[in-house]
CSV table of C-alpha atoms in Angstrom, one decimal:
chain,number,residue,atom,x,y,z
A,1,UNK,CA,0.0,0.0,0.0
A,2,UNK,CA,1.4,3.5,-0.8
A,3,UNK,CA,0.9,6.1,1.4
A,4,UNK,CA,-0.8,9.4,2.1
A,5,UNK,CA,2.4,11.6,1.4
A,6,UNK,CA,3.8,11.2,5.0
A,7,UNK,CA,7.5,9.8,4.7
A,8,UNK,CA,7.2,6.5,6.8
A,9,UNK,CA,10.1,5.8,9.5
A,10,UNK,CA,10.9,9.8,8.9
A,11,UNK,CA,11.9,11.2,12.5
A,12,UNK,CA,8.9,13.5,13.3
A,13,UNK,CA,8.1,15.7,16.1
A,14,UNK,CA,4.5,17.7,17.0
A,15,UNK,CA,3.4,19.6,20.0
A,16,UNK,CA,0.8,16.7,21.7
A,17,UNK,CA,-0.4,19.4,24.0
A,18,UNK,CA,-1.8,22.7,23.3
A,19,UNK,CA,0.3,25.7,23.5
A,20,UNK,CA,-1.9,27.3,26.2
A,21,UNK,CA,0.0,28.1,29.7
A,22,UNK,CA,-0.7,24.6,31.4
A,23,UNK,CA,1.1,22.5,34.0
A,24,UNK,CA,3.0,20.2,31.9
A,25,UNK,CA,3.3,20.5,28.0
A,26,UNK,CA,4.3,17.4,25.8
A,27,UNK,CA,6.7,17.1,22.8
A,28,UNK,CA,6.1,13.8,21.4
A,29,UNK,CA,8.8,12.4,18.1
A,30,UNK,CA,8.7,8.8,16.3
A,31,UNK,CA,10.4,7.2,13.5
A,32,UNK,CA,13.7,5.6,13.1
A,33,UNK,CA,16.3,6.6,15.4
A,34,UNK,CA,14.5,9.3,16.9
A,35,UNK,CA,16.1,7.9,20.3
A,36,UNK,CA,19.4,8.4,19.0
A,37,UNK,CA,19.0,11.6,17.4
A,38,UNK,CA,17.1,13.2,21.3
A,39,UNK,CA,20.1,11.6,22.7
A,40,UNK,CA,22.1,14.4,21.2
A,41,UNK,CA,20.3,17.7,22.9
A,42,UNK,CA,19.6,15.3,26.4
A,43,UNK,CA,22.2,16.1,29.2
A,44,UNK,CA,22.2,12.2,30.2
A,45,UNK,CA,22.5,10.5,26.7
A,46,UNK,CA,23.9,7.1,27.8
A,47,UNK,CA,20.8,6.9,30.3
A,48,UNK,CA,18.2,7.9,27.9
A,49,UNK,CA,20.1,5.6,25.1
A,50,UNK,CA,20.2,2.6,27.5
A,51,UNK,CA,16.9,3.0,28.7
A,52,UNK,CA,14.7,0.2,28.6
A,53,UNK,CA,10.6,0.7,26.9
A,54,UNK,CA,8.3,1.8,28.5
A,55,UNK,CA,10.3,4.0,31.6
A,56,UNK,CA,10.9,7.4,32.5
A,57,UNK,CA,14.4,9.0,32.3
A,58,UNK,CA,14.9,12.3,34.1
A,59,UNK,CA,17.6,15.1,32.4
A,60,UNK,CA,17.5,18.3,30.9
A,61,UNK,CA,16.7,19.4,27.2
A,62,UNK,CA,20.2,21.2,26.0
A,63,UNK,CA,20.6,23.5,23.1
A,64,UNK,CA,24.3,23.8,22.5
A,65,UNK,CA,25.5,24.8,26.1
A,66,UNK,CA,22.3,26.2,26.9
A,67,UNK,CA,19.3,24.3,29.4
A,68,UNK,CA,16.2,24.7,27.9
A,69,UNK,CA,14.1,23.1,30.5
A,70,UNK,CA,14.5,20.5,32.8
A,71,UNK,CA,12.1,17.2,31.9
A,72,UNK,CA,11.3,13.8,31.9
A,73,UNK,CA,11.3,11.5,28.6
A,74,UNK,CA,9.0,8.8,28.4
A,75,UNK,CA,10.7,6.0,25.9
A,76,UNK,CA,9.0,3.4,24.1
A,77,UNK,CA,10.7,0.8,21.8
A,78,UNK,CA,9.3,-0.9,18.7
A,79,UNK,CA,7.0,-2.2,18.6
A,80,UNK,CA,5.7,-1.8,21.4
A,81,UNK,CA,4.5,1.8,21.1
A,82,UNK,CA,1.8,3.7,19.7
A,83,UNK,CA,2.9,4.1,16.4
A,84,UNK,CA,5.2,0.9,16.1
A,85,UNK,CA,8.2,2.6,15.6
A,86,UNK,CA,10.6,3.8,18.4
A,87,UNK,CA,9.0,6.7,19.7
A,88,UNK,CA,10.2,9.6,22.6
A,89,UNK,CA,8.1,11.8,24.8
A,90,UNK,CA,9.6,15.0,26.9
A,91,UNK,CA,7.3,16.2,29.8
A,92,UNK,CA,8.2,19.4,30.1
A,93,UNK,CA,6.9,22.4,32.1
A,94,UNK,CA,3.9,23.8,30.5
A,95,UNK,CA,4.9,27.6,29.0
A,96,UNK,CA,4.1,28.3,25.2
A,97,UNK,CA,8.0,29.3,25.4
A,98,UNK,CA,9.5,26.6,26.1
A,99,UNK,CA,7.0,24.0,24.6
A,100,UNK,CA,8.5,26.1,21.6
A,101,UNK,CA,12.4,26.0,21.9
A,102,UNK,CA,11.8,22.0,22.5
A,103,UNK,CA,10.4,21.6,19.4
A,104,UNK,CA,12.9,24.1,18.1
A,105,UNK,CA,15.7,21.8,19.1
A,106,UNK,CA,14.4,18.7,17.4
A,107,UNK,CA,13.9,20.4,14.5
A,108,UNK,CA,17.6,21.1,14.9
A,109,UNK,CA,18.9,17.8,14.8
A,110,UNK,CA,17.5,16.2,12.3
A,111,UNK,CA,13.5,16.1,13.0
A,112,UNK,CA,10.6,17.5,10.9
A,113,UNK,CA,7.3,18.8,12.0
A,114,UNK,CA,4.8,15.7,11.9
A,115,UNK,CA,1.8,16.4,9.7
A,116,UNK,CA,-2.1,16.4,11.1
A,117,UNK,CA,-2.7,12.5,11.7
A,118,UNK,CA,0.7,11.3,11.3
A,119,UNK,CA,1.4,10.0,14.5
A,120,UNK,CA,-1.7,7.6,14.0
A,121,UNK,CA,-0.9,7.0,10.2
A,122,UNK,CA,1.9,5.2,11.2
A,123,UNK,CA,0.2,3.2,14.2
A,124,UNK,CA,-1.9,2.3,11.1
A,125,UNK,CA,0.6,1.3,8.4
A,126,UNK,CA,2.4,-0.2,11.1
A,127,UNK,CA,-0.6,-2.6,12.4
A,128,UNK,CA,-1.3,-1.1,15.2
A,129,UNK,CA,-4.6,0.3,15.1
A,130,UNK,CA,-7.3,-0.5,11.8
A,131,UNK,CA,-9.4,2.5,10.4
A,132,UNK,CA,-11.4,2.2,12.9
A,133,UNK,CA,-9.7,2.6,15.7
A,134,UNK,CA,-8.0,5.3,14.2
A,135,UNK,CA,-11.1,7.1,13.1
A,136,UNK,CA,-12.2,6.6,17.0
A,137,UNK,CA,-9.2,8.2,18.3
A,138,UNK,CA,-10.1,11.6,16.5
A,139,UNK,CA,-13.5,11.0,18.0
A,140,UNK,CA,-12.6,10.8,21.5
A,141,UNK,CA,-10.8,13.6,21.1
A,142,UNK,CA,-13.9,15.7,19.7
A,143,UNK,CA,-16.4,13.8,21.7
A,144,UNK,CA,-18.7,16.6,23.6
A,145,UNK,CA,-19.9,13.9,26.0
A,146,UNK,CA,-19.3,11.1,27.9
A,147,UNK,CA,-21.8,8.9,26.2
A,148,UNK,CA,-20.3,9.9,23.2
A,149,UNK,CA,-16.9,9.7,24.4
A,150,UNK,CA,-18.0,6.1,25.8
A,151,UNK,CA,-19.3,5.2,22.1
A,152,UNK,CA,-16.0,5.8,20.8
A,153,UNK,CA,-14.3,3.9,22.8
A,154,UNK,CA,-16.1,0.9,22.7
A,155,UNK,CA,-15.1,1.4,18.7
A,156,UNK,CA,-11.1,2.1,20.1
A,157,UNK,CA,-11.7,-1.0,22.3
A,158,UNK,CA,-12.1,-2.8,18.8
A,159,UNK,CA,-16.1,-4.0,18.9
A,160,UNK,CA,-16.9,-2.4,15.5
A,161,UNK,CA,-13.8,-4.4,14.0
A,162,UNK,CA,-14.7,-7.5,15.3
A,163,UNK,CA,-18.4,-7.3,14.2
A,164,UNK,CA,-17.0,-6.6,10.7
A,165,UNK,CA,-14.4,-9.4,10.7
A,166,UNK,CA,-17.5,-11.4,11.9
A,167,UNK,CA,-19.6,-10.0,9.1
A,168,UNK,CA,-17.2,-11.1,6.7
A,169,UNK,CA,-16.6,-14.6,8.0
A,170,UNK,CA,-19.8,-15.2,7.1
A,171,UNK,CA,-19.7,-14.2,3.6
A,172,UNK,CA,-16.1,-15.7,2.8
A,173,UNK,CA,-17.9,-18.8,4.1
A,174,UNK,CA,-20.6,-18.4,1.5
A,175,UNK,CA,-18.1,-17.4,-1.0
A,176,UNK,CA,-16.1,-20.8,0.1
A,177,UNK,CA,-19.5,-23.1,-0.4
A,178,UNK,CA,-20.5,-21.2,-4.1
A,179,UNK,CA,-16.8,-22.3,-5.2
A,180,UNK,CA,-18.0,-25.9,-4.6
A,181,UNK,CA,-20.9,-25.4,-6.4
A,182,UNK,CA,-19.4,-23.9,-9.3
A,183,UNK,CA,-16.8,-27.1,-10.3
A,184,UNK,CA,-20.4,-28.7,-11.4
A,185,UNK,CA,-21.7,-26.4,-14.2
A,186,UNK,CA,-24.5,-28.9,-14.5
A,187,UNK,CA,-26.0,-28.1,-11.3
A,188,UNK,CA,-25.7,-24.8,-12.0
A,189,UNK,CA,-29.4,-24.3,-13.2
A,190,UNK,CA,-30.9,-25.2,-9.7
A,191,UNK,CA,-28.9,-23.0,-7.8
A,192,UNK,CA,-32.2,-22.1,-5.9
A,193,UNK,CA,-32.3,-25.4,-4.5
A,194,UNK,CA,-28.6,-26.2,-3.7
A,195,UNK,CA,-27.8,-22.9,-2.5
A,196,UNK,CA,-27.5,-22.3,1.4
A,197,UNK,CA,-28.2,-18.6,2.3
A,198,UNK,CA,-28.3,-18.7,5.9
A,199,UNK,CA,-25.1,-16.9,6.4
A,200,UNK,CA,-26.0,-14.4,4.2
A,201,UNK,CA,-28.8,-13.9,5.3
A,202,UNK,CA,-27.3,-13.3,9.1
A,203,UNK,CA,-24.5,-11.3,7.3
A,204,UNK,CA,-27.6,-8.9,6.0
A,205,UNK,CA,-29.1,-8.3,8.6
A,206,UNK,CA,-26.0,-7.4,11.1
A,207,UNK,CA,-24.8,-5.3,8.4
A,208,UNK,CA,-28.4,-3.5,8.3
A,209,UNK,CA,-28.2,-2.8,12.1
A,210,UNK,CA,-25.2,-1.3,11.7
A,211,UNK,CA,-26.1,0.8,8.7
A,212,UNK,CA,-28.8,2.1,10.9
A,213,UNK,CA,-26.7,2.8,13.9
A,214,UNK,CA,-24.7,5.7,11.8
A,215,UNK,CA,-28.3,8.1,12.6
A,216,UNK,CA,-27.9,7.4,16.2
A,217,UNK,CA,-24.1,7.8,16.9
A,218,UNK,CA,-23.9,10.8,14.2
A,219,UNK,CA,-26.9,12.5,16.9
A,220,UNK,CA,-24.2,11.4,19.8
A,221,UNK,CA,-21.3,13.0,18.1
A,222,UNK,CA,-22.3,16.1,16.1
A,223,UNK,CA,-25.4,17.0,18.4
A,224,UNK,CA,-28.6,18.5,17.9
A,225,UNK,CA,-30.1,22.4,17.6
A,226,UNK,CA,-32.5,23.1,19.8
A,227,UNK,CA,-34.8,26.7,19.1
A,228,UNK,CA,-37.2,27.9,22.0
A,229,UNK,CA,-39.9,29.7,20.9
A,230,UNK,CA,-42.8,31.1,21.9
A,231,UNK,CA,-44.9,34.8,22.8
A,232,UNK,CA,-43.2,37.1,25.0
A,233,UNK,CA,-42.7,36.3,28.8
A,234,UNK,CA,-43.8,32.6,28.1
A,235,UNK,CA,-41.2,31.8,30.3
A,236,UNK,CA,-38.4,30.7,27.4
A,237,UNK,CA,-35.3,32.8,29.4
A,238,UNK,CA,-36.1,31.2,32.6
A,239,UNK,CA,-36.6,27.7,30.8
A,240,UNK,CA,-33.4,28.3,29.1
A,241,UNK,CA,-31.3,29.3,32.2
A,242,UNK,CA,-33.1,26.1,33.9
A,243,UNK,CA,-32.0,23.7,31.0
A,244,UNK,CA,-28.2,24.8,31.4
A,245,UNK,CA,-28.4,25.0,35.0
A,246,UNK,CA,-27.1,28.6,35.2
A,247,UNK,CA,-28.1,32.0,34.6
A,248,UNK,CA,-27.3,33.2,31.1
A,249,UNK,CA,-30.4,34.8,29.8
A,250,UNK,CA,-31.8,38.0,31.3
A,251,UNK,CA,-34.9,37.1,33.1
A,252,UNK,CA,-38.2,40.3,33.3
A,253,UNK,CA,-41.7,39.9,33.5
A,254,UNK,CA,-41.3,43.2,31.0
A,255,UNK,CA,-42.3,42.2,27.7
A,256,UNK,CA,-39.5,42.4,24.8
A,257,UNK,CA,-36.9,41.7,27.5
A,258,UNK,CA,-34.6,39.5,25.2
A,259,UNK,CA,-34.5,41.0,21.3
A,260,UNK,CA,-31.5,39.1,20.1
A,261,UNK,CA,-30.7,35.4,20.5
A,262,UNK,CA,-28.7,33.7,23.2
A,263,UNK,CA,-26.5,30.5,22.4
A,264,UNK,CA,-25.3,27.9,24.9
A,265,UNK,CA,-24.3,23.9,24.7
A,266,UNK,CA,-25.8,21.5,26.8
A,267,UNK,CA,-25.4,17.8,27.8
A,268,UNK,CA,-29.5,16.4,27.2
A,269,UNK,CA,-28.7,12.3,28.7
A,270,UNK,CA,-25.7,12.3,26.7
A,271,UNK,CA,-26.8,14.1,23.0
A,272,UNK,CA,-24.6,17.2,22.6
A,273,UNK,CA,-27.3,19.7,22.2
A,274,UNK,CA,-27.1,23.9,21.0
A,275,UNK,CA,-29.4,25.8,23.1
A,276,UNK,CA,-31.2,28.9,21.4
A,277,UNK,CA,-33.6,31.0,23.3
A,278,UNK,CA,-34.7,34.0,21.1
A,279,UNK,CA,-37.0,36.8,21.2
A,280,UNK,CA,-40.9,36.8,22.1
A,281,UNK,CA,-42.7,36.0,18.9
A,282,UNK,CA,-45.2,39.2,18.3
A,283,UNK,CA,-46.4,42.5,16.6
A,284,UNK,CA,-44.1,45.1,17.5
A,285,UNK,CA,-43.5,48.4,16.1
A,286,UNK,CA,-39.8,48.9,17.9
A,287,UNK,CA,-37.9,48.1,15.1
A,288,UNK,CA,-35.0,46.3,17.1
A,289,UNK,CA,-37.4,44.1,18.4
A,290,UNK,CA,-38.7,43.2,15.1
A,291,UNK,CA,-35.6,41.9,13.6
A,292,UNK,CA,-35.0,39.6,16.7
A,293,UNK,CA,-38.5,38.0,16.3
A,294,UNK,CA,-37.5,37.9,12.8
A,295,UNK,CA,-34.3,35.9,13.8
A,296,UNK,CA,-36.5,33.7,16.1
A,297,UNK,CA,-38.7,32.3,13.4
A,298,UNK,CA,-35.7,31.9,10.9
A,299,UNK,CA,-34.0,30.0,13.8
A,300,UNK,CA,-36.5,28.3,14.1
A,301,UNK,CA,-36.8,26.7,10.5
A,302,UNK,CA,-33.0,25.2,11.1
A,303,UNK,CA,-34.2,23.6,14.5
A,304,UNK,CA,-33.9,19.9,15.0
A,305,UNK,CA,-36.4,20.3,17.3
A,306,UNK,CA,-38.3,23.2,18.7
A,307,UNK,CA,-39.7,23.8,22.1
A,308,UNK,CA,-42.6,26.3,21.6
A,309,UNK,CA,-43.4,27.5,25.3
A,310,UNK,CA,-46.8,28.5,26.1
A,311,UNK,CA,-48.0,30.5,29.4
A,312,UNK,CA,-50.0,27.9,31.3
A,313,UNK,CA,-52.2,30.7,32.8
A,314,UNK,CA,-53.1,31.7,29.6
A,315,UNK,CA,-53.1,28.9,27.5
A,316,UNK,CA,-52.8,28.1,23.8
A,317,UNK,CA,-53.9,31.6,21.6
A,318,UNK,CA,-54.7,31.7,17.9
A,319,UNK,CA,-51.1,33.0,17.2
A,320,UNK,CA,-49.5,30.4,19.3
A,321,UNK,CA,-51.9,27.8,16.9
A,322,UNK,CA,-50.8,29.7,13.9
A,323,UNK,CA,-47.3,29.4,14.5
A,324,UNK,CA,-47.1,25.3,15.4
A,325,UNK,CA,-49.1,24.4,12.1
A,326,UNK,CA,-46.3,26.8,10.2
A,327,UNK,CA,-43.7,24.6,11.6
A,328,UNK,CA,-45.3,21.0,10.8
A,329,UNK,CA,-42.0,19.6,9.2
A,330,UNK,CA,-40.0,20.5,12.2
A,331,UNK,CA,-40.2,18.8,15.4
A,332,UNK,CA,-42.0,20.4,18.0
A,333,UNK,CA,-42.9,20.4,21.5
A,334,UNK,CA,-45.2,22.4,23.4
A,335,UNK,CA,-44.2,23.0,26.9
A,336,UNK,CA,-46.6,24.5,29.3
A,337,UNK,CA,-44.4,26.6,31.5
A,338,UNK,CA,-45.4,28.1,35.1
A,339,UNK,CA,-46.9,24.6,36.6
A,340,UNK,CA,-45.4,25.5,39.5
A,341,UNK,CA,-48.0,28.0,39.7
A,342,UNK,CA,-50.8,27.0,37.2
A,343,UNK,CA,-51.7,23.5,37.1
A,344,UNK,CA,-52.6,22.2,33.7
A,345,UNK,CA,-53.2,18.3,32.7
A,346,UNK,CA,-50.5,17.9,29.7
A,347,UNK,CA,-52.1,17.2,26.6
A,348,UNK,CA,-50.3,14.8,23.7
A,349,UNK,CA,-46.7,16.0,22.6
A,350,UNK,CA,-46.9,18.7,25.4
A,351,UNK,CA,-44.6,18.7,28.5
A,352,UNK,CA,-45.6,20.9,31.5
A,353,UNK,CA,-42.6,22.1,33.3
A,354,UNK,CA,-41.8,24.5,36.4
A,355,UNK,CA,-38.8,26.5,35.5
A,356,UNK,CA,-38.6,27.6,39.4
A,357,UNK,CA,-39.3,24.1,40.9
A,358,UNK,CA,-37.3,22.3,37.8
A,359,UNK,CA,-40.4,20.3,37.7
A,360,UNK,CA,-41.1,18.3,34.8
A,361,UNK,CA,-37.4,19.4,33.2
A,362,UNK,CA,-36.3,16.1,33.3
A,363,UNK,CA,-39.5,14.4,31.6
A,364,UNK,CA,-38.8,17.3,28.9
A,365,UNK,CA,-35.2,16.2,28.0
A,366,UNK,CA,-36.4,12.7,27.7
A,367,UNK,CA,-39.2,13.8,25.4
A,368,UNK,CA,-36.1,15.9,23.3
A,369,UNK,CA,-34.1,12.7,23.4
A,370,UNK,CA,-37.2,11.1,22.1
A,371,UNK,CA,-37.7,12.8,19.2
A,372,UNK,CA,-34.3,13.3,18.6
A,373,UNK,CA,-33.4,9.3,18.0
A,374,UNK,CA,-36.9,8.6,16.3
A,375,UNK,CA,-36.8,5.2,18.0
A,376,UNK,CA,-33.1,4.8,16.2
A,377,UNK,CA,-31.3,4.3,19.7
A,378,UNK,CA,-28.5,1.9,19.6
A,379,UNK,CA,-27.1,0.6,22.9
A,380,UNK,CA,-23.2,1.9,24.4
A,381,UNK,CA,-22.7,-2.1,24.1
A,382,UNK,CA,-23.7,-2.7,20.3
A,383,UNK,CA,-21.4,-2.0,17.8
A,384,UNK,CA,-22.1,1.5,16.2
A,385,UNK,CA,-20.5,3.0,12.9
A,386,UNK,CA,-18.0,6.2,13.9
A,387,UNK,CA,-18.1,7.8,10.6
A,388,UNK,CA,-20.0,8.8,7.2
A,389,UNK,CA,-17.2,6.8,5.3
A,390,UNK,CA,-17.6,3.8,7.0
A,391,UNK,CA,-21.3,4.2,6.9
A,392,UNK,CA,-21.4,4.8,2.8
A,393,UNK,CA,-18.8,1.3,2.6
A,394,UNK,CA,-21.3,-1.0,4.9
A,395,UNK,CA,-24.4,0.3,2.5
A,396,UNK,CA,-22.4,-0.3,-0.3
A,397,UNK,CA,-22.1,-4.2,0.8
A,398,UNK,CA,-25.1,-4.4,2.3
A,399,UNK,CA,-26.6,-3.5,-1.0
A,400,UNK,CA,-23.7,-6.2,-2.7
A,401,UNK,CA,-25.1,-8.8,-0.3
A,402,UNK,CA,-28.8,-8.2,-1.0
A,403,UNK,CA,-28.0,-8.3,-5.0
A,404,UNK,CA,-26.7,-11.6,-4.6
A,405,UNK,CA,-29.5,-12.8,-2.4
A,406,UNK,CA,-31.8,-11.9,-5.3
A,407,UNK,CA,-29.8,-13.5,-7.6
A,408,UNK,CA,-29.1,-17.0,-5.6
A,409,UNK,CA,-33.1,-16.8,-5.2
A,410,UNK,CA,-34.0,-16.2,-9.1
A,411,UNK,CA,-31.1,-17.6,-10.5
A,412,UNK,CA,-31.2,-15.5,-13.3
A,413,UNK,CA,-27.6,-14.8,-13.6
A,414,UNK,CA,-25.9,-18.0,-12.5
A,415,UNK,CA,-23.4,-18.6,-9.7
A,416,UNK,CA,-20.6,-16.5,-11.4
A,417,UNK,CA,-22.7,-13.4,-10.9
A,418,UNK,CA,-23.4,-14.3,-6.9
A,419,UNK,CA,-19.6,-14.6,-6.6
A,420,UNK,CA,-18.8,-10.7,-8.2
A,421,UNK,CA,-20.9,-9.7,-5.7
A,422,UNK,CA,-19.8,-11.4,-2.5
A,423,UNK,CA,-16.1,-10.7,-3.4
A,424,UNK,CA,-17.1,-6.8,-4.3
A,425,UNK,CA,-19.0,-6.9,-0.5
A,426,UNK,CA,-15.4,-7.8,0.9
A,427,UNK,CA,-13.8,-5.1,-0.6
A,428,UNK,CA,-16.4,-2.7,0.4
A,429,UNK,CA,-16.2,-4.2,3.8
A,430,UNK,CA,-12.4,-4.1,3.7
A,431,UNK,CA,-12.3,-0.5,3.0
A,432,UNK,CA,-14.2,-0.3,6.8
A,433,UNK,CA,-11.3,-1.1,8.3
A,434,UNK,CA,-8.7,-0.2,6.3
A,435,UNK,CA,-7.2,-3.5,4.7
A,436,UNK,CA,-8.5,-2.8,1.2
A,437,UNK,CA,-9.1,1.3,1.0
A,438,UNK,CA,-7.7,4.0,-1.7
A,439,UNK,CA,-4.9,6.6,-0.7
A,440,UNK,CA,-7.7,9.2,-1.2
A,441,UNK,CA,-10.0,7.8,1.6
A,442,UNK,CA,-6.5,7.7,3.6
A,443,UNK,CA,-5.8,11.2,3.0
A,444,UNK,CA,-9.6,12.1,4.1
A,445,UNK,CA,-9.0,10.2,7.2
A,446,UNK,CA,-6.1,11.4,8.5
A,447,UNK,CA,-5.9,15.0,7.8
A,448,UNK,CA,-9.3,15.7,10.0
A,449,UNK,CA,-6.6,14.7,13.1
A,450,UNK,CA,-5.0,17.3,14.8
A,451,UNK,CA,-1.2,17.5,14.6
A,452,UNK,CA,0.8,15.3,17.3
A,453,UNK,CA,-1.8,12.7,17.3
């Protein structure tokens, strides 16, 4: 396999911290006698050449005469390291300065600055990791929470790997039993009657559960938007503070109080969720006003789900019924607000919630999650697909798989024809985890990382 344009066994070096003020920063470096060449700028190079995988060796980082900073180096030996090759990590103190001149000296002694992913290219190439436990190493990284954090690590942990190698078992054993079958043309014509489809029948139907599971895990990782609407001093600002469990909004029982929109993320039972509260939807002839209730129903059109809040006291009003049947294609929820106060009987797709007593907040949020995974929800213990790539590659077998049921079942293109598509389902499958996949798809991959990792 070629690669990407990294230069394999090249020494690199990367930052694996960020260069914020912090405690401790990292310089990380891998590739062929990267050891050897840190030995050069370490004040005790026979201890750090000696030194055994796995350990810690205390010195300094030298430029010429000068300390730079005083640190520990982590060494790890091939193979037994992240990437595979021999790899070095100095623990230094945590200023953007000196972070700097570190990587300043290995530049200086024969390093070059990794590129985004590279670090994990080479655990790849190396056979450390498949694709998908490099694709699930970028999405630990960006996870927003812990479910979705958790998810990916089940995929790091190597489930979805295993549930494809399984998958394909099952369709190299078909594959195997159709070779049989074809070293007797004459049989060839009741292929309907000979051939067993069990397996691919299984294979099917794990490979459509985990085509499925991309709508659920792409909820867990990317998140949702989430638009509160409703008249003025329906309670949305208080609801809004009481959903992020702080107070962001302005809260007034004067009417027009909030005229522009107010952002914040929240954790809804692990979905990442963008929480909008916006202006009091009404006639209005202040003119600044007007353009945030004009923002509020255009916000509301991009909504995954919109939570139109309605004054329990007074109830549902032709303009609150005007604006829910101009929203039909959206998701909506009507949320009674005040029940702390005004006790109403909740009425199909409404929640009634307290905003003072956080009464009925929770029962909300599970109606959000709800809606959100449309019955889609995949369980932290089921293999899930951590990507759109590797969701368009298990379609594209599933769809091989199902084409070749058809044809085993009509036998209107023979045996040959079932074969093309089994083997084109193994490379589809292969490209999943990365034993059969283009450079371009390898290039995609990689250069989403961030640098040092």
């Amino acid at each position: 396999m070629t690669n990407t344009g990294y230069t394999p066994e090249e020494p690199i070096c990367a930052p694996a911290t960020p260069l914020v003020p912090s405690a401790i920063g990292i310089v990380r470096a891998s590739g062929k006698n990267c050891i050897e060449l840190a030995s050069k700028f370490f004040s005790r190079k026979n201890a750090l050449l000696e030194a055994k995988g796995n350990t810690l060796v205390y010195g300094w980082i030298k430029d010429g005469d000068e300390k730079i900073d005083e640190v520990m180096a982590g060494v790890y030996r091939s193979p037994k390291s992240f990437t595979g090759e021999d790899m070095i990590e100095i623990f230094c103190h945590g200023g953007i300065n000196i972070v700097k001149s570190i990587l300043d000296v290995f530049l200086k002694n024969g390093f070059r600055k990794a590129e985004r992913g590279e670090f994990t290219f080479r655990a790849y190439i190396n056979g450390k990791a498949d694709l998908t436990k490099a694709e699930a190493v970028r999405e630990i990284i960006e996870s927003k929470t812990s479910v979705s954090r958790s998810r990916a690590s089940g995929r790091l942990a190597g489930n979805l790997f295993s549930e494809i190698d399984a998958i394909k078992k099952l369709v190299i054993d078909s594959l195997a039993a159709i070779e049989v079958e074809i070293e007797y043309p004459e049989d060839e014509e009741n292929i309907s009657d000979t051939f067993d489809s069990s397996k691919l029948l299984e294979a099917e139907k794990k490979l459509s559960i985990l085509k499925d599971s991309w709508k659920s895990e792409k909820l867990y990782q990317e998140g949702a938007k989430i638009v509160l609407c409703g008249k003025t001093n329906a309670g949305k600002s208080s609801l809004f503070n009481a959903l992020l469990k702080e107070d962001r909004a302005i809260v007034s029982e004067t009417e027009g109080t909030t005229r522009d929109w107010l952002e914040s993320t929240a954790d809804f039972d692990g979905i990442p969720v963008r929480l909008f509260d916006t202006a009091g939807i009404r006639e209005t002839s202040d003119k600044i006003e007007e353009q945030g209730v004009q923002l509020a129903k255009d916000l509301s059109c991009e909504a995954d789900v919109i939570l139109y809040l309605i004054d329990s006291e007074k109830g549902l009003s032709d303009d609150d019924k005007s604006f829910i049947q101009s929203r039909t294609d959206i998701p909506l929820i009507k949320v009674y607000t005040k029940s702390d106060v005004y006790k109403k009987e909740a009425e199909e797709n409404a929640v009634c919630v307290s905003a003072k007593t956080e009464e009925g907040i929770p029962l909300l949020i599970q109606k959000i999650k709800s809606v959100l995974e449309k019955g889609e929800s995949v369980s932290r213990e089921t293999a899930g697909l951590g990507s759109e790539r590797q969701k368009e590659s298990v379609s594209a077998a599933l769809e091989r798989i199902q084409h070749a049921l058809h044809v085993a079942e009509s036998a209107e293109l023979g045996l040959d024809a079932v074969v093309q598509d089994l083997e084109d389902a193994l490379d589809f499958l292969g490209e999943v985890t990365g034993s059969v996949t283009p450079d371009d798809i390898l290039s995609s991959v990689f250069a989403n990382f961030c640098v040092g990792k």
